[in-house]
Coordinates of C-alpha atoms in Angstrom, one line a residue:
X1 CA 70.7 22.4 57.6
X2 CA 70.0 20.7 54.2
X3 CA 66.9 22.4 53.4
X4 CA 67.2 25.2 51.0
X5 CA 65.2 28.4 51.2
X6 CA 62.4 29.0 48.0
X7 CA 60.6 32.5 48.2
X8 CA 60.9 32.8 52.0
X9 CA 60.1 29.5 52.8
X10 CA 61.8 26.2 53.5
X11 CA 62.2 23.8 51.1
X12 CA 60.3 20.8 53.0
X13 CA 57.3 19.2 53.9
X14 CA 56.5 21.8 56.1
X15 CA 57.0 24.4 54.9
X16 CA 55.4 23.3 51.3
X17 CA 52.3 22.7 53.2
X18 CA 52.4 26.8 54.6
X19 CA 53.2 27.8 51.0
X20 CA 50.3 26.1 49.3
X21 CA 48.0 27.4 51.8
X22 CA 48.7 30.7 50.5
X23 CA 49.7 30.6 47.4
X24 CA 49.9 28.9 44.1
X25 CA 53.1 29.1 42.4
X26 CA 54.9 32.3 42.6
X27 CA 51.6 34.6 43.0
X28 CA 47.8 33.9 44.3
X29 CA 45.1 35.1 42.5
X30 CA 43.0 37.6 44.1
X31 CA 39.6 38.8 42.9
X32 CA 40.8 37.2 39.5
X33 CA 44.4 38.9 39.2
X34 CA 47.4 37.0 40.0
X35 CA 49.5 39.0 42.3
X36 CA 53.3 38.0 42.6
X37 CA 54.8 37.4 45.6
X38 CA 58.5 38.0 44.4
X39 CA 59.9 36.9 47.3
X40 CA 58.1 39.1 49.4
X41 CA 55.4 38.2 52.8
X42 CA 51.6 38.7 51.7
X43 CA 50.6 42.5 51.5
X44 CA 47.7 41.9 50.0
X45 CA 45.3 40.6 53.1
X46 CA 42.4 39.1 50.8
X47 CA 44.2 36.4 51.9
X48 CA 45.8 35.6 55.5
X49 CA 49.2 35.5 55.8
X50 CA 50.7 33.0 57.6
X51 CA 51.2 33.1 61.7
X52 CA 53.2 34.8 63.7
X53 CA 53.0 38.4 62.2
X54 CA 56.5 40.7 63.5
X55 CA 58.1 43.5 62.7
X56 CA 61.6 44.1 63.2
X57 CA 63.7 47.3 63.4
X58 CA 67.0 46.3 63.6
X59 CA 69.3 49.2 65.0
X60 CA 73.1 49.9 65.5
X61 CA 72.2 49.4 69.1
X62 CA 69.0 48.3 70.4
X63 CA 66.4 45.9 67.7
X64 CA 63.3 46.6 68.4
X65 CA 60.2 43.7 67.5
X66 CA 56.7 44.2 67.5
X67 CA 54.2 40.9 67.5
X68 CA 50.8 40.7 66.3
X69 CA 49.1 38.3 69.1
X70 CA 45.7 36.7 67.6
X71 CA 42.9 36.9 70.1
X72 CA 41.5 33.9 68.8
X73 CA 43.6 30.5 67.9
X74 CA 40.7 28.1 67.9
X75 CA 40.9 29.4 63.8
X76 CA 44.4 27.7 63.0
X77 CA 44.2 23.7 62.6
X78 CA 46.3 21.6 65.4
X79 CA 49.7 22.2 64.1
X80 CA 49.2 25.7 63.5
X81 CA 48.0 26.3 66.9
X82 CA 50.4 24.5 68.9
X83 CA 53.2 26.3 67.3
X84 CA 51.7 29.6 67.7
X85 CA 50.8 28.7 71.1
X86 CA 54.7 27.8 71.7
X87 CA 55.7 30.7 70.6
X88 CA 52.7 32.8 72.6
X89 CA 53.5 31.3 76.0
X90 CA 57.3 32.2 75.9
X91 CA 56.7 36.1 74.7
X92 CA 53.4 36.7 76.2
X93 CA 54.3 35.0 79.2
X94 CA 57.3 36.9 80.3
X95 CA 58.0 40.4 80.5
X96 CA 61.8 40.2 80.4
X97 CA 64.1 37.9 78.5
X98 CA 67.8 36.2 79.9
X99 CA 69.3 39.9 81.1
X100 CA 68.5 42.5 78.7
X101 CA 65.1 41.6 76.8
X102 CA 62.3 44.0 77.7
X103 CA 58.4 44.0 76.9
X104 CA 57.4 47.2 77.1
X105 CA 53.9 46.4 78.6
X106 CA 52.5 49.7 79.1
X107 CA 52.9 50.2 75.4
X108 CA 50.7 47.3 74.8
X109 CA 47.6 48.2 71.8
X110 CA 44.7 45.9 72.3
X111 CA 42.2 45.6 69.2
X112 CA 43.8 45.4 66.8
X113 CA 42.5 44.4 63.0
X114 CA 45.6 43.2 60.9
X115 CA 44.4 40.9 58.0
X116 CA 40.8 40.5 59.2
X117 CA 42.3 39.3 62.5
X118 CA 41.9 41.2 66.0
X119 CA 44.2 40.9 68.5
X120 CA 47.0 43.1 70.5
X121 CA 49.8 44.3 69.4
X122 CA 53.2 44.1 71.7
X123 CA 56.5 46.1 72.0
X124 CA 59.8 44.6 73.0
X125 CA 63.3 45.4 72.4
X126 CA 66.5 43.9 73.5
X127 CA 70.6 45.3 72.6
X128 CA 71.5 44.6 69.0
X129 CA 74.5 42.8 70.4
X130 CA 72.1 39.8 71.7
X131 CA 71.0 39.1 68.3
X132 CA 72.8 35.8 68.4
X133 CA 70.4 34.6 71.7
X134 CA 67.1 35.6 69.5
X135 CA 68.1 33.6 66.5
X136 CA 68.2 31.1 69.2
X137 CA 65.3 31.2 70.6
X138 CA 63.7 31.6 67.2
X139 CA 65.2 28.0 66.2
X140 CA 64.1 26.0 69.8
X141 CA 60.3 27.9 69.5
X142 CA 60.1 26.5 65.5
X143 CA 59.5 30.7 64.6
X144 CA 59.6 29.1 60.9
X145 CA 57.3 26.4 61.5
X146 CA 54.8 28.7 59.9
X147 CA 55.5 32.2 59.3
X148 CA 57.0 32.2 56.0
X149 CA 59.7 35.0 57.0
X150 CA 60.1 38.5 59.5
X151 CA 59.4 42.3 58.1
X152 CA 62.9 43.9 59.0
X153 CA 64.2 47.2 58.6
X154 CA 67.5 49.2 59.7
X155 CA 71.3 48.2 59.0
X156 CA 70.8 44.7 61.0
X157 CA 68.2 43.4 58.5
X158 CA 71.2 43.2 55.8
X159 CA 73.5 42.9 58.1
X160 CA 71.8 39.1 59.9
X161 CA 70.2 38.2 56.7
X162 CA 71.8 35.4 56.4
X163 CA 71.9 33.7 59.6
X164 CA 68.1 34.2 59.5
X165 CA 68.0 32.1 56.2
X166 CA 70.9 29.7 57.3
X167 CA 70.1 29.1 61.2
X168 CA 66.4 29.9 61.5
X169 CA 65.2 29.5 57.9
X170 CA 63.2 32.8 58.0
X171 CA 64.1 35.1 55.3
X172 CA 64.2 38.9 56.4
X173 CA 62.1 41.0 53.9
X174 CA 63.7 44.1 53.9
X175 CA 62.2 47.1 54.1
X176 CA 62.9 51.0 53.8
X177 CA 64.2 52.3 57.3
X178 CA 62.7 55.9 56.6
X179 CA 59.3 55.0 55.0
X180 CA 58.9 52.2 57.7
X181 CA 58.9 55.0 60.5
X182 CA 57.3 57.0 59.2
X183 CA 53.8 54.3 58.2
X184 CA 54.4 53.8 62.4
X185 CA 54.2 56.9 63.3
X186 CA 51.0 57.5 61.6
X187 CA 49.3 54.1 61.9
X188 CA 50.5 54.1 66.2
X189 CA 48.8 57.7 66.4
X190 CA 46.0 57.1 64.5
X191 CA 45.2 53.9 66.5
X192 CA 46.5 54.5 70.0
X193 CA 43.3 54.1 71.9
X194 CA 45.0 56.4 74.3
X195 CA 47.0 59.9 73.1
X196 CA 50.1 59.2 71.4
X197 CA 51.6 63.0 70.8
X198 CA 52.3 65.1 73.8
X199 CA 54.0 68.1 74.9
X200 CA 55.7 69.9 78.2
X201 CA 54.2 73.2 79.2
X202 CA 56.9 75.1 81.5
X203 CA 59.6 72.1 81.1
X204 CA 62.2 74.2 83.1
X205 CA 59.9 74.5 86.0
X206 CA 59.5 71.5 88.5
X207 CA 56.4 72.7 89.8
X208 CA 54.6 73.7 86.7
X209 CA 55.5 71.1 84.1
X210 CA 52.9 69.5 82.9
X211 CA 52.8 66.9 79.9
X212 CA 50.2 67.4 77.7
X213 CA 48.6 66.1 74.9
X214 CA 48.4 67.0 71.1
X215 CA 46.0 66.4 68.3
X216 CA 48.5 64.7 65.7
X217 CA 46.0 64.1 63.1
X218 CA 46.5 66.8 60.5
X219 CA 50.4 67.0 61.2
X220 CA 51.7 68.6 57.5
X221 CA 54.1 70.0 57.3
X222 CA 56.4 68.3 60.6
X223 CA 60.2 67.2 60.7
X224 CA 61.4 64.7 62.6
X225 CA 64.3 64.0 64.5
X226 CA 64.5 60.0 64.9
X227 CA 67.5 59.8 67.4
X228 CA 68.9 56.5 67.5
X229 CA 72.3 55.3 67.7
X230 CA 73.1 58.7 65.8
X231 CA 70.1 61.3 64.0
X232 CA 68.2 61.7 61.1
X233 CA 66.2 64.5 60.5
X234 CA 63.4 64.1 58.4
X235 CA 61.1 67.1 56.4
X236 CA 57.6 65.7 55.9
X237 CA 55.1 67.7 53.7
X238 CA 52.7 64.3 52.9
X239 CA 52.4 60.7 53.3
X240 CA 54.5 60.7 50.2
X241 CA 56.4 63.8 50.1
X242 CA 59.4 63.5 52.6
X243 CA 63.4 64.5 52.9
X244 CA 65.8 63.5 54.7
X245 CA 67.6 67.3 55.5
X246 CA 70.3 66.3 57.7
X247 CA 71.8 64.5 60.9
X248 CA 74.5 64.0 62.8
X249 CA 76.7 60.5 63.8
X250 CA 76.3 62.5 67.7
X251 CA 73.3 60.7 69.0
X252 CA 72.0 58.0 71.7
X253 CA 75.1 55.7 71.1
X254 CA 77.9 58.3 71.4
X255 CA 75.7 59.0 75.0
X256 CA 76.0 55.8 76.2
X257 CA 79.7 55.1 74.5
X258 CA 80.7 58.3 76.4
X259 CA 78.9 57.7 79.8
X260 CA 80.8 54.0 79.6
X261 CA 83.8 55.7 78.8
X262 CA 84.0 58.2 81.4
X263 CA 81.7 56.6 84.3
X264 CA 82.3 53.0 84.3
X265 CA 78.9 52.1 83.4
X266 CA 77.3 49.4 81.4
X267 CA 74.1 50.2 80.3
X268 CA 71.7 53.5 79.0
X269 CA 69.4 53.0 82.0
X270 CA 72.4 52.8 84.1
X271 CA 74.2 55.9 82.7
X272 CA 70.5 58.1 82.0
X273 CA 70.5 57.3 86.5
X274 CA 73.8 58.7 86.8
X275 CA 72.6 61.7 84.4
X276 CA 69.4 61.8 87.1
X277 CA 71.6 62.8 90.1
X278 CA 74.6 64.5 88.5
X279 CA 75.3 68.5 88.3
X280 CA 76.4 69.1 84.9
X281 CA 77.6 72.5 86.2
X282 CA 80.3 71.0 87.8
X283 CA 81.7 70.1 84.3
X284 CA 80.3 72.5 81.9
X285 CA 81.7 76.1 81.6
X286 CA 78.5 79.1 81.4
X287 CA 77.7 82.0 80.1
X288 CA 78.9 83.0 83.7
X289 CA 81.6 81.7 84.2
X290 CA 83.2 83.6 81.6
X291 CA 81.4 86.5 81.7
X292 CA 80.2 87.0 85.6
X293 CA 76.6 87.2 84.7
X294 CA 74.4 88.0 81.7
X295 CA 75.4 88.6 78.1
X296 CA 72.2 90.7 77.9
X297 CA 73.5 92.3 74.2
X298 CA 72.5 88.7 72.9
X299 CA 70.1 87.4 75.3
X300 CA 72.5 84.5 76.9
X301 CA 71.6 83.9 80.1
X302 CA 74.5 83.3 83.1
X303 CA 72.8 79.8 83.2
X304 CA 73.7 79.4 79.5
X305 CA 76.0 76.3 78.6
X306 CA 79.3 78.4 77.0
X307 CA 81.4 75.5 76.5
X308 CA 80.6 72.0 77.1
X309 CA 83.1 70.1 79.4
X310 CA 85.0 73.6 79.5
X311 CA 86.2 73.5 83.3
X312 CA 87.6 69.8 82.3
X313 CA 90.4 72.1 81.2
X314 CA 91.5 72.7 85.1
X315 CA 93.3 69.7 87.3
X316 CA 91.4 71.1 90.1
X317 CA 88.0 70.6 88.5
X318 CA 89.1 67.3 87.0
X319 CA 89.8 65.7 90.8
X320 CA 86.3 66.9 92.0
X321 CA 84.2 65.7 89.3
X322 CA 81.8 62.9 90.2
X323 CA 80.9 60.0 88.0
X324 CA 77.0 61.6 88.4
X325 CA 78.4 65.2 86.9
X326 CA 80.0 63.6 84.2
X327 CA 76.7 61.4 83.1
X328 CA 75.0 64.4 82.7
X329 CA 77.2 66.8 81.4
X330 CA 77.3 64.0 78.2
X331 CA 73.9 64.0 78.3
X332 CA 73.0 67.6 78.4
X333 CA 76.2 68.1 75.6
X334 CA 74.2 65.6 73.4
X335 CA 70.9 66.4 73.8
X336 CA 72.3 70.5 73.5
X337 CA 73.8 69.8 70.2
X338 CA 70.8 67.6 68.4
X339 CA 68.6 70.8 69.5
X340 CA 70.2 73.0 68.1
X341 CA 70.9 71.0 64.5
X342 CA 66.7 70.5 64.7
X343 CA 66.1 74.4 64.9
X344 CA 68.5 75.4 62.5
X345 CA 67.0 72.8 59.7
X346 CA 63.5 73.7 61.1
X347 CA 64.3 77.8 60.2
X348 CA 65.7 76.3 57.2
X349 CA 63.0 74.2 56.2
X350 CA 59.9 77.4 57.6
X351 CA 58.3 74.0 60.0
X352 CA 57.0 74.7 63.0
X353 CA 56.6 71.3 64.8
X354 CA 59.3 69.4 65.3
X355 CA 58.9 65.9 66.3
X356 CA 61.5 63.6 68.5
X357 CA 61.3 60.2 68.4
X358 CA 63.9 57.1 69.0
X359 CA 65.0 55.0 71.7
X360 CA 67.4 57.6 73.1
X361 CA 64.3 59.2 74.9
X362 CA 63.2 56.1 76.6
X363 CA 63.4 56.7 80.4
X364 CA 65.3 60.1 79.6
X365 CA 62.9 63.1 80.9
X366 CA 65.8 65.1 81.7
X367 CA 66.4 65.7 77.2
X368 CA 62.8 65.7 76.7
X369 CA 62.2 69.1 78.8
X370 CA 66.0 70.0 77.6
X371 CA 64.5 69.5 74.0
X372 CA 61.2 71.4 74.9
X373 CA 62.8 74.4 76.5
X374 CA 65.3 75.0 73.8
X375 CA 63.0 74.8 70.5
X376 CA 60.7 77.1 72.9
X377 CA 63.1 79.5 73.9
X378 CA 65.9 79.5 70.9
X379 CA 62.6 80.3 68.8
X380 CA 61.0 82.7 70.6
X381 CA 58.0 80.2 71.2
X382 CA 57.7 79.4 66.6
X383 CA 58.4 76.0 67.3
X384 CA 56.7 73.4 69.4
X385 CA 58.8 70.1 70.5
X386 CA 56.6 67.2 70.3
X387 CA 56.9 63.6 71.6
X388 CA 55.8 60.6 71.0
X389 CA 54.6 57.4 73.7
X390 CA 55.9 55.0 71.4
X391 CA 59.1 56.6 71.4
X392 CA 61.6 54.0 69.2
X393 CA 59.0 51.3 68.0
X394 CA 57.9 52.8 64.9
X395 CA 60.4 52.0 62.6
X396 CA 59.4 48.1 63.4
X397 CA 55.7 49.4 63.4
X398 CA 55.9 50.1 60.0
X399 CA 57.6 46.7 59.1
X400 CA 54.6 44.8 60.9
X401 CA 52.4 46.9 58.3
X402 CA 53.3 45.5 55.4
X403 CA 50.9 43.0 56.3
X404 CA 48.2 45.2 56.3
X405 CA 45.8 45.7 53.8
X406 CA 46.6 47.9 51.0
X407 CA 43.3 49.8 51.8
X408 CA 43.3 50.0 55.5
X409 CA 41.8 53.2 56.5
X410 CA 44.4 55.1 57.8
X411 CA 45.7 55.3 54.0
X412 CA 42.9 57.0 53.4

């Protein structure tokens, strides 16, 4: 394309028009000081920035966007409100996308203020590896007939920067990975009309689980463990006052890499229903097996996991493992090990609430209650596992936010 890119916005007719609507020059003046753009959407919402609003957090394996949908589009003049209503009709009006888009619509957030503008806020994700097919469909729905770029975070907003500028002529504003998740996390709990932070009581007991819910507001000190394609753990004393105190490259994609590996399958949801049906006895060596009961003297149990993949050792073993075991042996040797690298750097750090979050928990009860049970028990009940409904959409959360204004009450 000819057109070259000037603060986030094509160099045309167009695109003049959008910039001039929102700006003059390189800055608009707002209560009588000039604020700069610098290449950068508006984050000052005195005035509007231009339509569609998304966030985008894009991961090593799944991106995750999150849409702003205006309740009202009788505001915008013609051209604005066919192109938002384009673009409307295609997201709003499906809830999957070619083979592996998802809207997550029971993770919808109706009223919504963002810029002086109610509306809802949606979730979708789709595999990293489709980028390609979104800058697509971004291009045929004119994405950059008004907005004058995307929010992005994670490795994928450096890594398709640009193609954005090239193909779409959207620049990606880049933000923070870490400080984006955790303005989502706050701002989706704060603002969930429905409760975001939950717990299990009895996780290892069919009958008497029960997920329950927990007042997040006054949350200081918490870490969290953001499990993605691998883990970062987080220490967070304040808004402002956060760590990053370890992780591990062991995380959701060496799951699924493993599961394809070993199983044949093709996808998380695919492998996590293996993990649902499989024994990961059958694969693992316990506690018992080595020891033909109890180690009382240190409190392991015969159930106890001893050595992960241990009876993969014996030919015998090898020939009568199913592709079900072998799901969830991987997924209980994951989950097992981020566990125990969260209690060790919550001793370390003297928090008490640990917090998972990330992608790698979607549709995956079975490491939830693992997680749950484990903090519990390793602990001697100090430390609570907590969850969140939003699970791996606050990283893109956070992006959507720099639209906000810089006063919004839950800065407050």
């Amino acid at each position: 394309m000819a057109e070259k890119a000037v603060n986030g916005f094509a160099d045309d007719s167009s695109s003049d028009k959008s910039l001039k609507k929102h700006a003059t020059g390189d800055g608009a003046t707002v209560n009588g000081i000039e604020k700069v753009r610098n290449g950068s959407p508006d984050s000052f919402c005195d005035i509007r920035p231009s339509m569609p609003l998304f966030g985008m957090d894009i991961g090593g394996t799944l991106t995750k966007l999150v849409y702003f949908e205006p309740a009202n589009f009788d505001e915008f003049d013609l051209e604005e409100k066919e192109t938002l209503q384009t673009i409307h009709r295609y997201l709003i009006g499906n809830v999957a996308y070619g083979k592996s888009g998802i809207r997550d619509v029971h993770l919808e957030m109706e009223n919504q203020t963002i810029c002086g503008r109610t509306g809802k806020i949606h979730f979708i994700r789709f595999p990293t590896s489709q980028m390609l097919s979104f800058i697509e469909l971004a291009k045929s729905k004119n994405f950059s007939g008004l907005a004058s770029g995307i929010c992005a975070t994670g490795g994928g907003a450096y890594m398709f920067e640009e193609i954005f500028a090239k193909e779409v002529l959207l620049q990606l504003h880049k933000y923070d990975e870490m400080d984006c998740l955790l303005k989502g996390i706050h701002y989706i709990d704060r603002y969930n009309p429905f409760s975001e932070c939950y717990f299990f009581r009895n996780p290892r007991d069919t009958e008497l689980c029960k997920k329950m819910p927990f007042d997040f507001r006054n949350p200081y000190p918490y870490l969290v463990v953001n499990i993605g394609s691998g883990v970062s753990i987080l220490a967070v004393r304040s808004k402002t006052d956060y760590s990053r105190v370890s992780g591990t490259s062991l995380g959701g994609g060496t799951f699924l890499g493993l599961c394809c590996l070993l199983t044949g399958c093709e996808t998380f949801e695919e492998a996590i229903e293996l993990a649902s049906q499989g024994d990961s006895k059958n694969i693992d060596k316990l506690v018992r097996d080595i020891y033909g009961g109890d180690y009382s003297k240190f409190g392991l149990a015969g159930e106890t996991v001893a050595c992960s993949f241990g009876h993969m050792m014996s030919k015998e073993k090898r020939d009568t493992s199913s592709r079900e075991d072998l799901a969830r042996a991987t997924l209980v040797t994951l989950t097992n090990n981020i566990g125990s690298i969260a209690r060790m750097c919550a001793k370390t750090e003297k928090i008490e609430r640990v917090v998972f979050v990330g992608n790698f928990l979607r549709v995956n009860e079975i490491s939830m209650k693992l997680l749950a049970y484990a903090m519990d028990f390793w602990s001697n009940g100090s430390l609570k596992a907590l969850f969140l409904e939003h699970e791996g959409y606050f990283g893109a959360m956070g992006c959507l936010m720099e639209y906000l204004h810089l006063n919004h009450p839950w800065q407050q």
